[in-house]
C-alpha cells in the first residue's frame, strides 16, 4: 500500500469520526437555535445572536492562531521523529492560551457597557453581553486543547469535549428553560456555563491521559511568530459573516438581524464535512511538507477534495433548490430570507468546490501569504457591507459575503497551484459539478409538481439528490474500484459484523 493510500485511509477514518462530531455539533446547534427561536421573541433571539456573534469575533483573537499552528507543528515534528520538539510545542502552548483566555474575557466584559449603551442603543443587550464574556474564555481554552488533540491525531477526545458535551448540556438546559418560559438572560447564562464545564473537563482529560514529562525547550516566541499571520486569517474567516451581522445590528432592527442570522446559521453548516476531514488532513500534509514530498501532497489534495464534494454536494443542492422549505423549519416568519440563504450557500461552498487551499498554505509554512490574502478579502468584505447593507439590508450583506469568500478561495487555490501545481480538477470532476445540478433541478421540478412546496418534499429530495450525485460519480469513474471496496469493507465492519 502506498504512503498516500494509507494516509488517505487514516484521513477517512479520522474524518469519519470527526464528521460525526461536526455533524452532531451542527445538528445540536440547529436544534438549539430552533428551540430558542421558537421559545423567545424575534427581538430576544436577535439580542442573543448579537452577543454570540461578538463573542465569536473575539475568540480567534484570544486563540492567537495557536490551534492550527499547534496541529501543524506537532504533525511536522512527528514526521521527523523529533519527540522533544513535539513535547516542546505542547508545553509551550499550554503556557500561552490560559493568559490570552482570561485577557480576552475581561476585554469582552469591559466592552459590553459601551456596546450596549452607545452602539446598539438597547438596555437589554448589556447583561447578555456580560454573561457571554465567560463563554469567550471557555471557548478559547476548548479550541486550544482541541488543537493539541488534532496534532496528536486523537479524534475522540476532541469530539467528546469540544463538539458534543457543551451542546448536549445546553440543549437539555434550554429545553427546561423553554418549558418554564425563562427570560433570554437565563439562556445566555446556561450557554456560557455549559461551555465552561466542558473546557474544564477537556483540560483534566489532557493532563490525565497524555504524559508531558521529558525534555523540552521553550518555543513560545517561535509559535507566536508562526501563529500571528494565521490569527489574521482566522479573524477574517470568523468576522466575515459576524461583521455582517454587527453592521445589520447597527442599521436595522433586531427582527431583521434574526431573519438574516437564521439563513446564515443554516448556510454555515455546509463546510462541516470539509472541516471534519481536515482534522487529520493538516498534520498529515505537514508531514509530507517535512519530507518535501510534493507529489504526495498533490495526490492527497485531489482525493480529499473529491470525497468532500461527493459527501457535501447533495446538501448544497438541497439548500439551493429548496430554500423556502428549509427556512420553514425555523418558522414561517423566516421564509422571506430564501434569497439570502441561496447566496450564503454559494458563499460557504467555495472551499468545498476548490479544496483545502488555506490549510495547505499553512502546511507549507507560507502563513504570511495567507495573511495577505485575508487582509485583501477583508477589505473587500467591509467595503461591500458598508456600501450595500444600508440600501439592501440582509440581501446586500449576503452579496458581500459571497463575493469576499469567493475572492479568498480563488486566491488561495491560485497560490498553491503556482507553488506546487496542486489543484483538484480533472475532466470527470468538472463534469460532476456541471451535470449534478442539472439533474437535481429536474428532480426538484418533479417533486414540486407532485408534492408541492411542503416541508415533506425535503424528505423525498434528500435521498433523491444523494442517489443522483453518487450514481453520476460511479458512471464517471470518480470512485475507483479500490475505493469502492474500501468503502464496502468499512460499512461491513460497522454494520455487518466482523
XYZ file of C-alpha atoms in Angstrom:
498
model
C 0.000 0.000 0.000
C 1.373 3.442 -0.939
C 2.010 6.086 1.692
C -0.699 8.347 0.267
C -3.139 5.433 0.211
C -2.560 4.568 3.857
C -2.637 8.234 4.863
C -5.882 8.772 2.950
C -7.357 5.858 4.866
C -6.199 7.487 8.102
C -7.825 10.736 6.978
C -11.003 8.819 6.111
C -11.132 7.018 9.459
C -10.350 10.129 11.479
C -12.506 12.238 9.194
C -15.472 9.886 9.559
C -15.259 10.170 13.328
C -14.782 13.916 13.182
C -17.623 14.323 10.689
C -19.768 12.508 13.223
C -18.619 15.048 15.790
C -19.050 18.021 13.461
C -22.372 16.656 12.270
C -23.521 16.114 15.819
C -22.403 19.634 16.662
C -24.246 21.042 13.654
C -27.430 19.116 14.450
C -27.286 20.078 18.115
C -26.699 23.751 17.295
C -29.521 23.707 14.757
C -31.897 22.183 17.309
C -30.697 24.617 19.989
C -31.287 27.598 17.704
C -34.611 26.171 16.551
C -35.706 25.735 20.162
C -34.513 29.223 21.058
C -36.116 30.848 18.005
C -39.461 29.246 18.829
C -39.265 29.968 22.574
C -38.444 33.678 22.573
C -39.441 36.708 20.539
C -37.569 37.727 17.401
C -36.131 40.681 19.302
C -34.815 38.430 22.095
C -33.403 35.994 19.557
C -31.660 38.900 17.857
C -30.150 40.005 21.189
C -28.798 36.503 21.883
C -27.427 36.278 18.342
C -25.614 39.608 18.523
C -23.993 38.657 21.837
C -22.894 35.326 20.368
C -21.574 37.000 17.227
C -19.472 39.462 19.216
C -18.083 36.602 21.293
C -17.200 34.534 18.224
C -15.377 37.506 16.717
C -13.143 37.891 19.778
C -12.449 34.177 20.314
C -9.915 33.912 17.426
C -8.007 36.864 18.895
C -7.740 35.089 22.230
C -6.724 31.889 20.474
C -3.758 33.754 18.923
C -3.953 31.466 15.892
C -2.387 28.731 18.020
C -4.904 25.955 17.407
C -3.911 25.224 13.804
C -0.287 26.192 14.455
C -0.044 23.581 17.205
C -1.567 20.925 14.928
C 0.779 21.808 12.084
C 3.920 21.794 14.231
C 3.071 18.545 16.016
C 2.436 16.818 12.671
C 5.613 18.306 11.192
C 7.902 17.178 14.021
C 6.233 13.791 14.381
C 7.069 13.108 10.720
C 10.714 13.872 11.523
C 10.618 11.686 14.645
C 11.526 14.608 16.916
C 9.733 13.769 20.174
C 11.491 16.559 22.056
C 10.090 19.240 19.759
C 6.596 17.713 19.876
C 6.710 17.926 23.666
C 8.069 21.471 23.450
C 5.225 22.629 21.217
C 2.561 21.214 23.544
C 4.046 22.540 26.775
C 4.779 25.979 25.354
C 1.232 26.313 24.053
C -0.188 25.384 27.465
C 1.672 28.366 28.909
C 0.197 30.760 26.350
C -3.514 30.193 25.935
C -4.732 30.478 29.577
C -3.316 34.004 29.745
C -4.964 35.027 26.496
C -8.294 33.436 27.503
C -8.503 35.493 30.690
C -7.391 38.686 28.932
C -9.960 38.434 26.132
C -12.745 37.535 28.563
C -12.019 40.667 30.582
C -11.868 42.725 27.384
C -15.251 41.418 26.267
C -16.753 42.225 29.679
C -15.317 45.750 29.544
C -16.658 46.318 26.022
C -20.161 45.194 26.941
C -21.081 48.547 28.519
C -20.181 50.872 25.608
C -21.560 48.380 23.087
C -24.878 48.079 24.878
C -25.297 51.801 25.565
C -23.771 53.584 22.583
C -23.540 51.205 19.612
C -26.720 49.129 19.721
C -28.631 51.570 21.962
C -30.611 48.885 23.730
C -30.512 48.314 27.510
C -31.450 44.626 27.211
C -28.170 43.917 25.391
C -25.898 44.697 28.355
C -26.402 41.717 30.743
C -26.351 39.223 27.862
C -23.058 40.640 26.598
C -21.552 40.428 30.076
C -22.568 36.791 30.508
C -21.047 35.866 27.150
C -17.633 37.039 28.434
C -17.463 33.722 30.333
C -18.328 31.848 27.135
C -15.438 33.589 25.355
C -12.769 32.340 27.774
C -14.145 28.802 27.901
C -14.306 28.559 24.111
C -10.705 29.734 23.729
C -9.482 27.030 26.111
C -11.531 24.302 24.396
C -10.226 25.200 20.942
C -6.588 25.146 22.035
C -6.935 21.772 23.748
C -8.659 20.574 20.578
C -5.637 21.764 18.576
C -3.366 19.543 20.671
C -5.691 16.561 20.161
C -5.658 17.295 16.429
C -1.879 17.327 16.171
C -1.718 14.022 18.053
C -4.391 12.612 15.682
C -6.661 11.890 18.645
C -10.153 12.430 17.306
C -12.428 11.035 20.004
C -11.418 13.382 22.865
C -11.984 16.367 20.604
C -15.441 15.068 19.673
C -16.427 14.401 23.259
C -15.187 17.567 24.935
C -15.184 20.222 22.190
C -18.022 19.257 19.848
C -20.679 17.374 21.775
C -20.505 17.894 25.529
C -21.234 21.655 25.730
C -24.057 21.461 23.218
C -25.692 18.391 24.739
C -25.685 20.155 28.092
C -27.036 23.353 26.519
C -29.828 21.535 24.696
C -31.029 19.835 27.864
C -30.991 23.046 29.874
C -32.588 25.068 27.049
C -35.461 22.566 26.908
C -36.113 23.102 30.619
C -35.892 26.882 30.224
C -38.270 26.816 27.261
C -40.770 24.780 29.269
C -40.567 27.299 32.116
C -40.764 30.332 29.807
C -37.474 31.726 31.117
C -36.137 35.145 30.017
C -33.342 35.417 27.455
C -30.717 36.154 30.122
C -31.200 32.662 31.575
C -30.444 31.148 28.175
C -27.244 33.199 27.886
C -26.141 32.175 31.387
C -26.790 28.486 30.759
C -24.965 28.612 27.416
C -21.850 30.111 28.995
C -21.824 27.654 31.911
C -22.117 24.618 29.614
C -19.029 25.628 27.636
C -17.113 26.366 30.827
C -17.813 22.905 32.257
C -16.692 21.242 29.015
C -13.459 23.261 28.882
C -12.546 22.217 32.422
C -13.200 18.551 31.620
C -11.038 18.701 28.468
C -8.072 20.032 30.468
C -8.425 17.280 33.070
C -8.526 14.656 30.309
C -5.425 16.021 28.571
C -3.365 16.145 31.749
C -4.536 12.707 32.865
C -4.056 10.744 29.630
C -1.023 12.340 27.956
C 2.396 12.458 29.567
C 4.049 15.850 29.215
C 7.210 14.835 31.050
C 10.590 14.640 29.372
C 12.998 17.042 27.754
C 11.627 20.171 26.142
C 12.746 23.627 25.141
C 10.671 26.831 25.314
C 9.223 27.610 21.880
C 6.788 30.348 22.878
C 8.170 33.021 20.559
C 8.514 30.654 17.592
C 4.902 29.549 17.998
C 3.694 33.141 18.245
C 5.710 34.225 15.197
C 4.111 31.468 13.122
C 0.671 31.945 14.682
C 0.144 35.665 14.194
C -0.354 35.516 10.396
C -2.666 32.544 10.967
C -4.507 34.668 13.531
C -5.131 37.388 10.945
C -6.583 34.793 8.587
C -8.764 33.310 11.324
C -10.056 36.739 12.292
C -11.057 37.373 8.696
C -12.673 33.963 8.344
C -14.638 34.359 11.563
C -15.512 38.031 11.189
C -16.546 37.752 7.545
C -20.024 36.583 8.493
C -20.098 38.027 12.001
C -19.230 41.542 10.853
C -22.199 41.480 8.530
C -24.473 40.715 11.465
C -22.968 43.537 13.507
C -23.452 46.082 10.720
C -27.018 44.866 10.327
C -27.478 45.370 14.066
C -26.374 48.989 13.710
C -28.547 49.868 10.705
C -31.638 47.691 11.169
C -33.838 46.313 13.948
C -33.231 43.021 15.841
C -36.039 41.265 13.940
C -34.221 41.836 10.631
C -30.998 40.606 12.220
C -32.794 37.444 13.317
C -34.084 36.789 9.785
C -30.582 37.111 8.355
C -28.847 35.048 11.032
C -31.213 32.109 10.616
C -30.186 31.868 6.948
C -26.542 32.449 7.874
C -26.569 29.715 10.518
C -28.012 27.208 8.054
C -25.509 28.021 5.295
C -22.612 27.948 7.761
C -23.286 24.229 8.307
C -22.158 23.440 4.745
C -18.401 23.201 5.478
C -18.848 20.758 8.371
C -17.834 17.774 6.190
C -14.823 19.699 4.897
C -13.850 20.721 8.425
C -14.331 17.203 9.712
C -11.978 15.698 7.131
C -9.440 18.491 7.687
C -8.914 17.393 11.276
C -6.386 14.724 10.247
C -5.538 16.238 6.847
C -3.486 19.152 8.218
C -0.986 17.169 10.362
C -0.578 14.560 7.597
C 0.021 17.211 4.934
C 2.501 18.908 7.278
C 4.356 15.601 7.478
C 4.618 15.487 3.675
C 5.978 19.006 3.770
C 8.598 17.991 6.343
C 9.717 15.208 3.970
C 9.419 17.538 0.920
C 7.106 15.057 -0.831
C 5.244 17.412 -3.198
C 3.831 14.647 -5.385
C 2.112 13.067 -2.386
C 0.658 16.473 -1.493
C -0.864 16.774 -4.980
C -2.427 13.317 -4.867
C -3.918 13.598 -1.413
C -5.281 17.120 -2.106
C -7.178 15.894 -5.177
C -8.539 12.784 -3.444
C -9.518 14.772 -0.376
C -11.467 17.340 -2.422
C -13.199 14.631 -4.436
C -14.554 12.850 -1.375
C -15.604 16.067 0.330
C -17.615 17.155 -2.697
C -19.256 13.730 -3.009
C -20.420 13.963 0.590
C -21.379 17.648 0.594
C -22.894 18.266 -2.853
C -26.353 16.731 -2.162
C -26.809 19.023 0.848
C -25.612 22.071 -1.073
C -28.070 21.401 -3.890
C -30.858 20.871 -1.352
C -30.306 24.361 0.090
C -30.100 25.923 -3.373
C -33.265 24.281 -4.704
C -35.450 24.115 -1.564
C -34.506 27.246 0.431
C -38.059 28.180 1.436
C -38.824 24.728 2.813
C -35.573 24.631 4.800
C -36.236 28.052 6.335
C -39.782 26.995 7.199
C -38.291 24.543 9.708
C -37.485 27.598 11.835
C -40.972 29.024 11.419
C -42.985 30.699 8.677
C -41.704 34.105 9.784
C -38.281 33.281 8.283
C -39.451 32.143 4.807
C -38.757 35.569 3.306
C -34.995 35.050 3.749
C -34.828 32.462 0.930
C -32.737 34.631 -1.427
C -30.258 35.333 1.376
C -29.943 31.598 2.036
C -29.161 30.882 -1.629
C -26.358 33.458 -1.748
C -24.870 32.371 1.579
C -24.993 28.734 0.467
C -22.836 29.616 -2.542
C -20.521 31.651 -0.311
C -19.876 28.783 2.090
C -19.458 26.264 -0.753
C -16.372 27.814 -2.365
C -13.895 25.895 -0.204
C -15.801 22.663 -0.797
C -15.530 23.004 -4.586
C -11.923 24.256 -4.713
C -10.343 22.194 -1.938
C -8.455 22.968 1.296
C -6.067 25.550 -0.158
C -5.835 27.583 3.060
C -4.729 24.654 5.274
C -2.320 23.601 2.517
C -0.647 27.014 2.686
C -0.331 26.578 6.465
C 1.259 23.153 5.969
C 3.700 24.754 3.517
C 4.638 27.288 6.188
C 3.669 30.223 3.922
C 1.442 31.828 6.509
C 2.340 35.410 5.583
C 0.785 34.956 2.147
C -2.324 33.607 3.823
C -2.412 36.732 5.970
C -2.129 38.996 2.916
C -4.985 37.198 1.164
C -7.106 37.515 4.304
C -6.416 41.244 4.630
C -7.269 41.887 0.990
C -10.537 39.985 1.090
C -11.439 41.503 4.471
C -11.114 44.954 2.927
C -13.445 43.897 0.115
C -15.912 42.433 2.596
C -16.044 45.509 4.825
C -16.359 47.878 1.868
C -19.207 45.936 0.288
C -21.048 45.513 3.586
C -20.907 49.223 4.361
C -21.987 50.085 0.818
C -24.785 47.535 0.411
C -26.380 46.949 3.819
C -27.946 50.430 4.241
C -29.674 50.090 0.877
C -30.422 46.361 0.622
C -30.316 45.080 4.210
C -29.664 41.369 4.589
C -29.520 40.758 0.841
C -26.701 43.280 0.493
C -24.788 41.560 3.262
C -25.195 38.204 1.517
C -23.838 39.670 -1.740
C -20.805 40.992 0.136
C -20.190 37.609 1.768
C -20.373 35.550 -1.415
C -18.000 37.973 -3.152
C -15.433 38.095 -0.337
C -15.303 34.348 0.284
C -15.066 33.693 -3.454
C -12.088 36.025 -3.810
C -10.349 34.351 -0.872
C -10.950 30.825 -2.201
C -9.572 31.586 -5.671
C -6.562 33.498 -4.319
C -5.510 30.631 -2.051
C -6.031 27.985 -4.729
C -4.066 30.067 -7.225
C -1.171 30.315 -4.789
C -0.897 26.585 -4.038
C -1.136 25.865 -7.766
C 1.659 28.305 -8.552
C 3.877 26.944 -5.761
C 3.330 23.205 -6.204
C 0.872 22.650 -9.094
C -1.744 21.497 -6.578
C -5.400 21.589 -7.693
C -8.477 19.301 -7.522
C -9.651 19.426 -11.129
C -9.864 16.788 -13.813
C -12.375 16.244 -16.608
C -14.686 13.903 -14.695
C -14.687 16.125 -11.601
C -15.789 19.119 -13.699
C -18.460 17.017 -15.410
C -19.829 16.026 -11.999
C -20.074 19.686 -10.964
C -21.814 20.576 -14.235
C -24.269 17.678 -14.595
C -25.327 17.115 -10.958
C -27.107 20.493 -10.544
C -28.981 19.994 -13.810
C -30.226 16.517 -12.918
C -31.166 17.565 -9.385
C -33.038 20.583 -10.775
C -35.171 18.241 -12.894
C -35.853 16.143 -9.799
C -36.787 19.346 -7.963
C -39.362 20.178 -10.638
C -40.896 16.703 -10.375
C -41.031 16.813 -6.572
C -42.681 20.241 -6.572
C -45.111 19.125 -9.287
C -46.364 16.112 -7.332
C -45.795 17.159 -3.697
C -45.998 20.934 -3.766
C -43.750 23.105 -1.630
C -44.431 21.499 1.734
C -41.668 20.630 4.176
C -42.375 16.956 3.432
C -40.802 17.443 -0.004
C -37.410 17.693 1.730
C -37.722 14.080 2.876
C -38.023 12.990 -0.754
C -35.365 15.338 -2.118
C -32.581 14.254 0.253
C -32.292 10.591 -0.863
C -33.024 11.540 -4.480
C -30.165 14.053 -4.603
C -27.781 11.643 -2.862
C -28.582 8.886 -5.349
C -28.088 11.270 -8.270
C -24.698 12.599 -7.161
C -23.272 9.223 -6.177
C -24.713 7.444 -9.205
C -23.217 10.026 -11.540
C -19.861 9.741 -9.753
C -19.865 5.980 -10.327
C -20.756 6.406 -14.006
C -17.962 8.946 -14.490
C -15.405 6.726 -12.762
C -14.684 9.198 -9.966
C -14.925 6.367 -7.434
C -12.277 3.769 -8.248
C -12.599 0.044 -7.679
C -10.236 0.082 -4.716
C -12.176 2.960 -3.164
C -15.471 1.100 -3.610
C -14.019 -1.987 -1.952
C -12.592 0.076 0.913
C -15.970 1.729 1.498
C -17.773 -1.613 1.445
C -15.290 -3.118 3.906
C -15.775 -0.154 6.195
C -19.556 -0.395 6.019
C -19.426 -4.148 6.584
C -17.227 -3.625 9.616
C -19.651 -1.052 11.008
C -22.956 -2.799 10.289
C -22.261 -6.341 9.135
C -20.182 -7.741 11.951
C -16.530 -8.728 11.950
